[in-house]
Short mmCIF file of C-alpha atoms in Angstrom, two decimals:
data_model
loop_
_atom_site.label_atom_id
_atom_site.label_comp_id
_atom_site.label_asym_id
_atom_site.label_seq_id
_atom_site.Cartn_x
_atom_site.Cartn_y
_atom_site.Cartn_z
CA MET V 1 65.42 121.05 106.85
CA SER V 2 66.65 118.41 109.31
CA TRP V 3 68.72 119.38 112.32
CA GLN V 4 71.64 117.39 110.86
CA ARG V 5 71.62 119.47 107.69
CA ALA V 6 71.20 122.68 109.71
CA LEU V 7 74.25 121.69 111.78
CA TYR V 8 76.19 120.88 108.58
CA ASN V 9 75.38 124.31 107.17
CA GLY V 10 76.36 125.97 110.42
CA LEU V 11 79.72 124.22 110.35
CA LEU V 12 80.25 125.28 106.73
CA TRP V 13 79.70 128.93 107.62
CA ALA V 14 81.97 128.64 110.66
CA LEU V 15 84.69 127.08 108.51
CA LYS V 16 84.53 129.70 105.77
CA PRO V 17 87.49 131.75 107.12
CA LEU V 18 89.52 128.57 107.45
CA ILE V 19 88.67 127.55 103.88
CA ARG V 20 89.88 130.92 102.62
CA ARG V 21 93.04 130.58 104.71
CA TYR V 22 93.59 127.07 103.34
CA LEU V 23 93.34 128.29 99.75
CA LYS V 24 95.83 131.08 100.44
CA LYS V 25 98.21 128.60 102.07
CA ARG V 26 98.01 126.27 99.06
CA ALA V 27 98.60 129.29 96.80
CA ARG V 28 102.06 129.83 98.30
CA LYS V 29 103.26 126.79 96.35
CA ALA V 30 100.54 126.70 93.68
CA PRO V 31 99.42 130.26 92.80
CA ALA V 32 96.55 128.90 90.69
CA TYR V 33 94.60 128.36 93.92
CA LEU V 34 94.01 132.13 94.02
CA GLU V 35 92.58 132.24 90.49
CA HIS V 36 88.81 132.22 89.85
CA TRP V 37 88.29 132.78 93.57
CA ASP V 38 84.71 134.02 93.17
CA GLU V 39 83.60 130.83 91.44
CA ARG V 40 84.42 128.81 94.53
CA PHE V 41 82.01 130.84 96.64
CA GLY V 42 79.05 130.90 94.29
CA GLN V 43 79.79 134.11 92.41
CA ALA V 44 80.91 134.85 88.82
CA LEU V 45 77.83 133.09 87.45
CA SER V 46 77.94 133.91 83.74
CA PRO V 47 76.99 130.79 81.74
CA LYS V 48 77.84 130.63 78.06
CA ALA V 49 74.79 128.46 77.41
CA SER V 50 71.93 127.03 79.44
CA GLY V 51 70.68 123.47 79.19
CA ALA V 52 74.17 121.97 79.16
CA ILE V 53 74.99 118.42 80.11
CA TRP V 54 77.00 119.07 83.24
CA ILE V 55 79.82 116.82 84.43
CA HIS V 56 81.51 117.35 87.79
CA ALA V 57 84.95 115.78 88.21
CA VAL V 58 86.91 116.86 91.27
CA SER V 59 90.50 116.60 90.07
CA VAL V 60 92.76 115.16 87.40
CA GLY V 61 91.90 111.48 87.82
CA GLU V 62 88.14 111.98 87.70
CA THR V 63 88.44 114.43 84.80
CA ARG V 64 90.40 111.91 82.74
CA ALA V 65 88.04 109.10 83.75
CA ALA V 66 85.17 111.13 82.29
CA GLN V 67 86.74 111.11 78.79
CA PRO V 68 85.07 107.94 77.43
CA LEU V 69 81.70 108.94 78.90
CA VAL V 70 81.99 112.43 77.41
CA ALA V 71 82.77 110.86 74.02
CA ALA V 72 79.68 108.66 74.33
CA ILE V 73 77.57 111.67 75.32
CA ARG V 74 78.88 113.59 72.32
CA ARG V 75 77.81 110.79 70.00
CA GLN V 76 74.36 110.56 71.58
CA TRP V 77 73.65 114.30 71.92
CA PRO V 78 76.08 116.04 69.53
CA ASP V 79 74.41 119.46 69.81
CA ALA V 80 74.19 119.62 73.61
CA PRO V 81 76.44 122.19 75.32
CA LEU V 82 78.91 120.71 77.80
CA LEU V 83 79.74 122.13 81.23
CA LEU V 84 82.71 120.76 83.22
CA THR V 85 83.29 121.64 86.86
CA GLN V 86 86.22 120.80 89.16
CA MET V 87 87.51 121.59 92.63
CA THR V 88 91.29 121.74 91.99
CA PRO V 89 93.46 123.86 89.67
CA THR V 90 95.08 120.75 88.18
CA GLY V 91 91.65 119.26 87.48
CA ARG V 92 90.52 122.49 85.85
CA ALA V 93 93.65 122.69 83.70
CA THR V 94 93.14 119.07 82.62
CA ALA V 95 89.52 119.79 81.67
CA GLU V 96 90.55 122.83 79.62
CA GLN V 97 93.10 120.67 77.79
CA LEU V 98 90.81 117.67 77.17
CA TYR V 99 87.55 119.49 76.45
CA PRO V 100 88.43 122.74 74.64
CA ASP V 101 84.87 123.28 73.40
CA ALA V 102 83.29 122.91 76.86
CA GLU V 103 82.64 125.57 79.47
CA VAL V 104 84.97 124.90 82.41
CA ARG V 105 84.68 126.41 85.89
CA TYR V 106 84.85 125.54 89.58
CA LEU V 107 81.85 124.07 91.36
CA PRO V 108 81.04 126.29 94.35
CA TYR V 109 81.54 124.95 97.83
CA ASP V 110 78.41 123.33 99.22
CA TYR V 111 76.77 126.39 100.74
CA PRO V 112 72.96 126.28 100.29
CA ARG V 113 72.62 129.54 98.39
CA ALA V 114 75.76 128.95 96.31
CA ALA V 115 74.54 125.52 95.20
CA ALA V 116 71.05 126.79 94.39
CA ASP V 117 72.32 129.88 92.54
CA PHE V 118 74.75 127.80 90.49
CA LEU V 119 71.99 125.46 89.30
CA ARG V 120 69.56 128.31 88.72
CA ALA V 121 72.07 130.23 86.59
CA TYR V 122 73.30 127.32 84.47
CA ARG V 123 70.03 125.35 84.31
CA PRO V 124 71.79 122.12 83.27
CA ARG V 125 69.79 119.51 81.43
CA CYS V 126 71.26 116.97 83.83
CA GLY V 127 74.30 116.48 86.04
CA VAL V 128 76.84 113.66 86.05
CA LEU V 129 78.86 113.50 89.26
CA MET V 130 82.01 111.40 88.94
CA GLU V 131 82.98 108.79 91.56
CA THR V 132 82.17 109.87 95.15
CA GLU V 133 80.72 113.36 95.01
CA ILE V 134 77.99 113.49 97.67
CA TRP V 135 77.30 117.14 98.52
CA PRO V 136 74.06 117.42 100.55
CA ASN V 137 73.04 120.98 99.64
CA LEU V 138 73.85 120.46 95.97
CA LEU V 139 71.81 117.26 95.82
CA HIS V 140 68.84 118.83 97.60
CA ALA V 141 68.97 121.92 95.36
CA ALA V 142 69.07 119.76 92.23
CA ALA V 143 66.00 117.85 93.36
CA GLU V 144 64.14 121.09 94.16
CA GLN V 145 64.97 122.53 90.72
CA GLY V 146 64.22 119.33 88.82
CA VAL V 147 67.79 118.64 87.66
CA PRO V 148 68.34 114.86 87.36
CA LEU V 149 71.68 113.69 88.76
CA LEU V 150 73.64 110.56 87.91
CA LEU V 151 76.50 109.45 90.14
CA ALA V 152 78.78 107.80 87.57
CA ASN V 153 81.85 105.62 88.01
CA ALA V 154 80.64 105.51 91.60
CA ARG V 155 82.87 103.95 94.20
CA LEU V 156 82.73 103.81 97.97
CA SER V 157 85.44 102.17 100.08
CA ASP V 158 84.86 100.56 103.45
CA LYS V 159 86.76 103.45 105.01
CA SER V 160 84.48 106.05 103.38
CA LEU V 161 81.37 104.07 104.31
CA LYS V 162 82.38 104.10 107.98
CA GLY V 163 82.87 107.86 107.80
CA TYR V 164 79.52 108.50 106.12
CA ARG V 165 77.72 106.28 108.63
CA LYS V 166 78.67 108.72 111.37
CA ALA V 167 76.52 111.33 109.60
CA LEU V 168 73.83 109.04 108.19
CA GLY V 169 71.04 111.48 109.04
CA LEU V 170 72.71 114.01 106.73
CA ILE V 171 73.96 111.67 104.01
CA ARG V 172 71.01 109.29 103.53
CA PRO V 173 68.44 111.96 102.52
CA ALA V 174 71.01 113.49 100.15
CA VAL V 175 71.91 110.17 98.49
CA ARG V 176 68.23 109.45 97.90
CA LYS V 177 68.01 112.62 95.80
CA LEU V 178 70.25 111.02 93.17
CA THR V 179 68.23 109.93 90.15
CA ALA V 180 70.50 106.96 89.44
CA ILE V 181 73.90 105.56 90.37
CA ALA V 182 76.29 103.73 88.03
CA ALA V 183 78.59 101.83 90.42
CA GLN V 184 82.00 100.44 89.51
CA THR V 185 81.63 97.09 91.31
CA LYS V 186 79.03 94.99 93.13
CA GLU V 187 80.83 95.79 96.39
CA ASP V 188 80.59 99.53 95.70
CA ALA V 189 76.89 99.11 94.91
CA ASP V 190 76.27 97.21 98.15
CA ARG V 191 78.04 99.88 100.22
CA LEU V 192 76.12 102.68 98.48
CA ARG V 193 72.83 100.90 99.19
CA GLN V 194 73.79 100.82 102.86
CA LEU V 195 73.80 104.63 102.69
CA GLY V 196 70.25 104.54 101.33
CA ALA V 197 71.07 104.72 97.61
CA GLN V 198 68.37 103.65 95.17
CA ASN V 199 68.40 102.74 91.47
CA VAL V 200 72.00 101.49 91.64
CA ILE V 201 73.34 99.71 88.54
CA VAL V 202 76.77 98.06 88.33
CA CYS V 203 78.49 99.37 85.19
CA GLY V 204 82.23 98.99 85.81
CA SER V 205 84.86 101.71 85.51
CA SER V 206 85.15 104.06 82.55
CA LYS V 207 88.90 104.25 83.19
CA TYR V 208 89.35 101.04 81.18
CA ASP V 209 87.72 102.72 78.15
CA ILE V 210 90.16 105.62 77.84
CA GLU V 211 91.65 105.81 74.36
CA ILE V 212 95.24 107.03 74.32
CA GLU V 213 95.60 110.10 72.13
CA LYS V 214 98.13 110.06 69.28
CA ALA V 215 99.89 113.03 70.86
CA GLN V 216 100.68 110.92 73.95
CA TRP V 217 102.14 108.12 71.81
CA HIS V 218 104.27 110.68 69.98
CA LEU V 219 105.35 112.10 73.33
CA ALA V 220 106.33 108.62 74.53
CA GLY V 221 108.48 108.25 71.43
CA ALA V 222 110.11 111.61 72.07
CA PHE V 223 110.84 110.57 75.66
CA HIS V 224 112.39 107.32 74.42
CA GLU V 225 114.72 109.29 72.18
CA ARG V 226 115.59 111.65 75.01
CA ILE V 227 116.35 108.80 77.43
CA GLY V 228 118.23 106.56 75.01
CA ARG V 229 118.70 102.83 75.42
CA ARG V 230 118.32 102.66 79.17
CA PRO V 231 115.84 100.61 81.21
CA VAL V 232 113.35 102.88 82.98
CA LEU V 233 111.46 102.46 86.25
CA LEU V 234 108.64 104.99 86.45
CA CYS V 235 107.25 105.97 89.84
CA ALA V 236 104.02 107.76 88.95
CA SER V 237 101.72 109.96 91.02
CA THR V 238 103.87 109.68 94.14
CA ARG V 239 102.68 111.41 97.30
CA ASP V 240 104.32 113.30 100.14
CA GLY V 241 106.59 110.94 102.07
CA GLU V 242 106.81 108.30 99.36
CA GLU V 243 109.55 109.94 97.30
CA ALA V 244 111.98 109.93 100.23
CA LEU V 245 111.37 106.20 100.77
CA ILE V 246 111.86 105.45 97.07
CA LEU V 247 115.01 107.56 96.77
CA ASP V 248 116.51 105.95 99.88
CA ALA V 249 115.81 102.48 98.48
CA TRP V 250 117.23 103.48 95.10
CA ARG V 251 120.43 104.74 96.66
CA ALA V 252 120.68 101.66 98.90
CA ALA V 253 120.42 99.38 95.84
CA GLY V 254 123.80 100.77 94.72
CA GLY V 255 125.43 98.87 91.89
CA ALA V 256 122.36 96.67 91.33
CA VAL V 257 120.69 99.66 89.67
CA GLY V 258 123.27 99.70 86.88
CA ASN V 259 122.27 102.22 84.21
CA THR V 260 118.55 102.03 85.04
CA LEU V 261 116.87 105.42 85.09
CA LEU V 262 114.42 106.28 87.86
CA ALA V 263 111.69 108.51 86.46
CA LEU V 264 109.85 110.19 89.33
CA VAL V 265 106.55 112.00 88.68
CA PRO V 266 105.01 113.52 91.83
CA ARG V 267 101.23 113.77 92.01
CA HIS V 268 101.14 117.46 92.89
CA PRO V 269 103.11 120.09 90.93
CA GLU V 270 103.71 122.27 93.98
CA ARG V 271 106.03 119.51 95.28
CA TRP V 272 108.35 119.33 92.27
CA ASP V 273 111.03 121.52 93.86
CA GLU V 274 110.80 119.62 97.13
CA VAL V 275 111.34 116.27 95.39
CA ALA V 276 114.31 117.70 93.49
CA ARG V 277 115.77 118.78 96.82
CA LEU V 278 115.26 115.27 98.28
CA ALA V 279 117.21 113.71 95.40
CA ASN V 280 120.02 116.26 95.65
CA GLU V 281 120.32 115.74 99.40
CA ARG V 282 120.93 112.04 98.76
CA GLY V 283 123.69 112.74 96.27
CA LEU V 284 121.68 111.46 93.33
CA LYS V 285 122.18 113.25 90.03
CA LEU V 286 118.83 114.67 88.98
CA GLN V 287 117.60 116.11 85.73
CA ARG V 288 114.20 117.74 85.03
CA ARG V 289 111.90 116.91 82.18
CA SER V 290 111.25 120.64 81.82
CA ASP V 291 114.81 121.30 80.64
CA ASP V 292 113.83 119.73 77.29
CA ALA V 293 117.28 118.20 76.98
CA ALA V 294 118.48 114.67 76.35
CA VAL V 295 118.86 112.67 79.56
CA ALA V 296 122.56 112.49 80.37
CA ALA V 297 124.16 109.08 80.70
CA ASP V 298 125.05 109.73 84.35
CA THR V 299 121.61 111.08 85.32
CA GLN V 300 120.11 108.81 87.98
CA VAL V 301 116.73 110.48 88.57
CA TRP V 302 114.57 112.12 85.91
CA LEU V 303 111.99 114.40 87.53
CA GLY V 304 108.68 114.56 85.68
CA ASP V 305 107.85 118.20 86.35
CA SER V 306 105.09 118.52 83.74
CA MET V 307 101.31 118.22 83.63
CA GLY V 308 99.14 116.17 81.30
CA GLU V 309 101.93 113.86 80.14
CA MET V 310 101.41 110.72 82.24
CA PHE V 311 100.72 108.47 79.25
CA GLY V 312 103.92 109.78 77.67
CA TYR V 313 105.89 108.73 80.75
CA LEU V 314 104.12 105.35 80.84
CA GLY V 315 104.87 104.75 77.18
CA ALA V 316 108.57 105.46 77.75
CA CYS V 317 109.06 103.18 80.77
CA ASP V 318 109.62 99.45 81.18
CA VAL V 319 108.02 99.03 84.62
CA ALA V 320 105.65 101.42 86.40
CA PHE V 321 105.00 101.84 90.10
CA ILE V 322 101.74 103.60 91.03
CA GLY V 323 102.08 106.05 93.89
CA GLY V 324 99.73 106.70 96.76
CA SER V 325 100.09 103.02 97.64
CA LEU V 326 103.29 102.84 99.72
CA LEU V 327 101.71 105.07 102.37
CA PRO V 328 98.01 104.99 103.33
CA PHE V 329 96.63 107.17 100.51
CA GLY V 330 94.64 104.36 98.88
CA CYS V 331 96.57 104.23 95.55
CA HIS V 332 96.15 106.26 92.38
CA ASN V 333 95.05 105.00 88.99
CA LEU V 334 96.64 101.58 88.54
CA ILE V 335 94.55 101.01 85.39
CA GLU V 336 96.63 103.48 83.36
CA PRO V 337 99.70 101.21 83.02
CA ALA V 338 97.45 98.47 81.61
CA LEU V 339 96.16 100.89 78.96
CA MET V 340 99.75 101.25 77.77
CA GLY V 341 100.61 97.55 78.20
CA VAL V 342 103.14 98.23 80.98
CA PRO V 343 103.86 95.92 83.96
CA ALA V 344 102.57 97.59 87.13
CA LEU V 345 103.73 97.54 90.74
CA PHE V 346 101.78 98.92 93.67
CA GLY V 347 102.13 99.01 97.43
CA PRO V 348 99.93 97.75 100.27
CA SER V 349 97.46 100.66 100.37
CA VAL V 350 94.91 100.15 97.57
CA PHE V 351 91.54 100.92 99.18
CA ASN V 352 90.63 103.31 96.33
CA PHE V 353 91.30 100.59 93.74
CA GLN V 354 90.67 97.43 95.73
CA GLN V 355 88.87 95.48 93.01
CA ALA V 356 91.16 96.73 90.25
CA ALA V 357 94.19 95.67 92.30
CA ALA V 358 92.76 92.18 92.78
CA ASP V 359 91.91 91.91 89.07
CA SER V 360 95.36 93.14 88.07
CA LEU V 361 97.03 90.51 90.23
CA ALA V 362 94.72 87.77 88.92
CA ALA V 363 95.49 88.69 85.30
CA GLY V 364 99.24 88.77 85.93
CA ALA V 365 99.34 92.47 85.03
CA GLY V 366 100.55 93.71 88.39
CA ARG V 367 102.52 92.79 91.47
CA GLN V 368 102.05 94.08 94.98
CA VAL V 369 105.05 95.08 97.10
CA ALA V 370 105.27 95.63 100.83
CA ASP V 371 107.64 98.60 100.92
CA ALA V 372 110.05 100.74 98.92
CA GLY V 373 112.88 98.22 99.23
CA GLU V 374 110.76 95.46 97.73
CA LEU V 375 109.56 97.90 95.08
CA VAL V 376 113.11 98.53 93.88
CA SER V 377 114.21 94.89 94.08
CA THR V 378 111.09 93.66 92.24
CA ALA V 379 111.46 96.27 89.53
CA LEU V 380 115.15 95.47 88.99
CA ALA V 381 114.35 91.74 88.85
CA LEU V 382 111.72 92.35 86.16
CA LEU V 383 114.09 94.52 84.16
CA ALA V 384 116.61 91.67 84.25
CA ASP V 385 114.03 89.06 83.18
CA PRO V 386 112.55 89.93 79.75
CA ALA V 387 110.32 86.83 79.72
CA ALA V 388 108.68 87.76 83.03
CA ALA V 389 108.18 91.34 81.90
CA GLU V 390 106.64 90.18 78.61
CA ALA V 391 104.25 87.90 80.49
CA MET V 392 103.11 90.87 82.55
CA ARG V 393 102.58 92.92 79.40
CA GLY V 394 100.30 90.18 78.13
CA GLY V 395 98.51 90.19 81.47
CA ALA V 396 98.06 93.96 81.17
CA ALA V 397 96.26 93.51 77.84
CA ARG V 398 93.97 90.82 79.31
CA PHE V 399 93.27 92.95 82.37
CA ARG V 400 92.41 95.98 80.22
CA ASP V 401 90.28 94.19 77.64
CA ALA V 402 88.26 92.21 80.17
CA HIS V 403 86.84 95.37 81.74
CA ARG V 404 86.04 97.58 78.76
CA GLY V 405 82.53 98.82 77.97
CA ALA V 406 81.57 100.64 81.17
CA SER V 407 81.07 103.98 79.41
CA GLU V 408 78.40 102.61 77.08
CA ARG V 409 76.61 101.05 80.05
CA MET V 410 76.73 104.39 81.86
CA LEU V 411 75.39 106.12 78.76
CA ALA V 412 72.45 103.72 78.76
CA VAL V 413 71.71 104.68 82.38
CA LEU V 414 71.99 108.39 81.54
CA LYS V 415 69.75 107.93 78.53
CA SER V 416 67.12 106.27 80.72
CA VAL V 417 67.29 109.32 82.99
CA LEU V 418 66.97 111.87 80.20
CA GLU V 419 64.71 109.94 77.84
CA PRO V 420 62.66 107.64 80.11
CA ALA V 421 59.99 107.03 77.48
CA SER V 422 62.38 105.88 74.75
#
């Protein structure tokens, strides 16, 4: 073991009390953080079946992005058990909803024994790590136990590359343990190779391949009925600090808003009450989706306090803003509006979706805004210009269709890993 990895392990052990404290702190607002505690620390190892195809997706976005790949895996190996692991309660809940026949649990934190015991107990046929999951002890343990690992939908921003370079002696040996990498873009592939990655294939993003379930279309229809004939601006997956900016801009727009409804869906459920308080403090009349009532004519803000319904909200809106982009969070999934044919707006921070943002702009599917004020003014202008909005809907379809097929390409890579002689 290198001194860098020994230092990494030492830091992990030193941080263990802080990790436990962090989980307890998060549990004050989201009690689910205290559930399945033992799984996080390498205990409660009771597999339903060995030899599963294992997919690790940290949270909600990665878990949803895995859907088309899981469907392709099901077609290729219909009898193989499926194991899904996450790191967040919302990701776990999403996995339980999307993959009811799979075994779902938390992946242990990257302690050497925990990683090795997890793999030894479950004995997965292979592992598929979604997006940017580089855990040194896990990767080393998989190599030692002969478990092939594919990093799928892989992305690496310039910001992340700079961070990893500071620990290259730790990261490079771990990355080289990956059997193959299916990168989203050429730029992602180039950055991964700078970390020492080998066998990197550009496949695109599986997020373009997601098929919207009928239940989500029905939900969108139900939301339409609940809202009535009002234009709707959806602000989706907003992060801490962004809602206040949006609500201030909405209030400042005054009469220009007319009867437009602002639908606000925060990224994290533990912040629903806080966002409701922010709206009330500004004198804006707020109503919650969870009240299951028709949206009143004088309601100004509709709070999306529900999980697993994003496509329903997207299907019920006229323009969608993607959160995590007004402040430096890197943007959340700006591909989802295109899947529903909805014009998309996003802010200046898009480092997590840099290529997708550029492609969206080029296709006429999206527009980038500098701040919350421009977000509101651009949205209101689109709502007042049906021809411009319709052009963006056409751009959304072109943007979506031009990038489909990544999941089948990833399946081909996975097949080459599992069936190299075929």
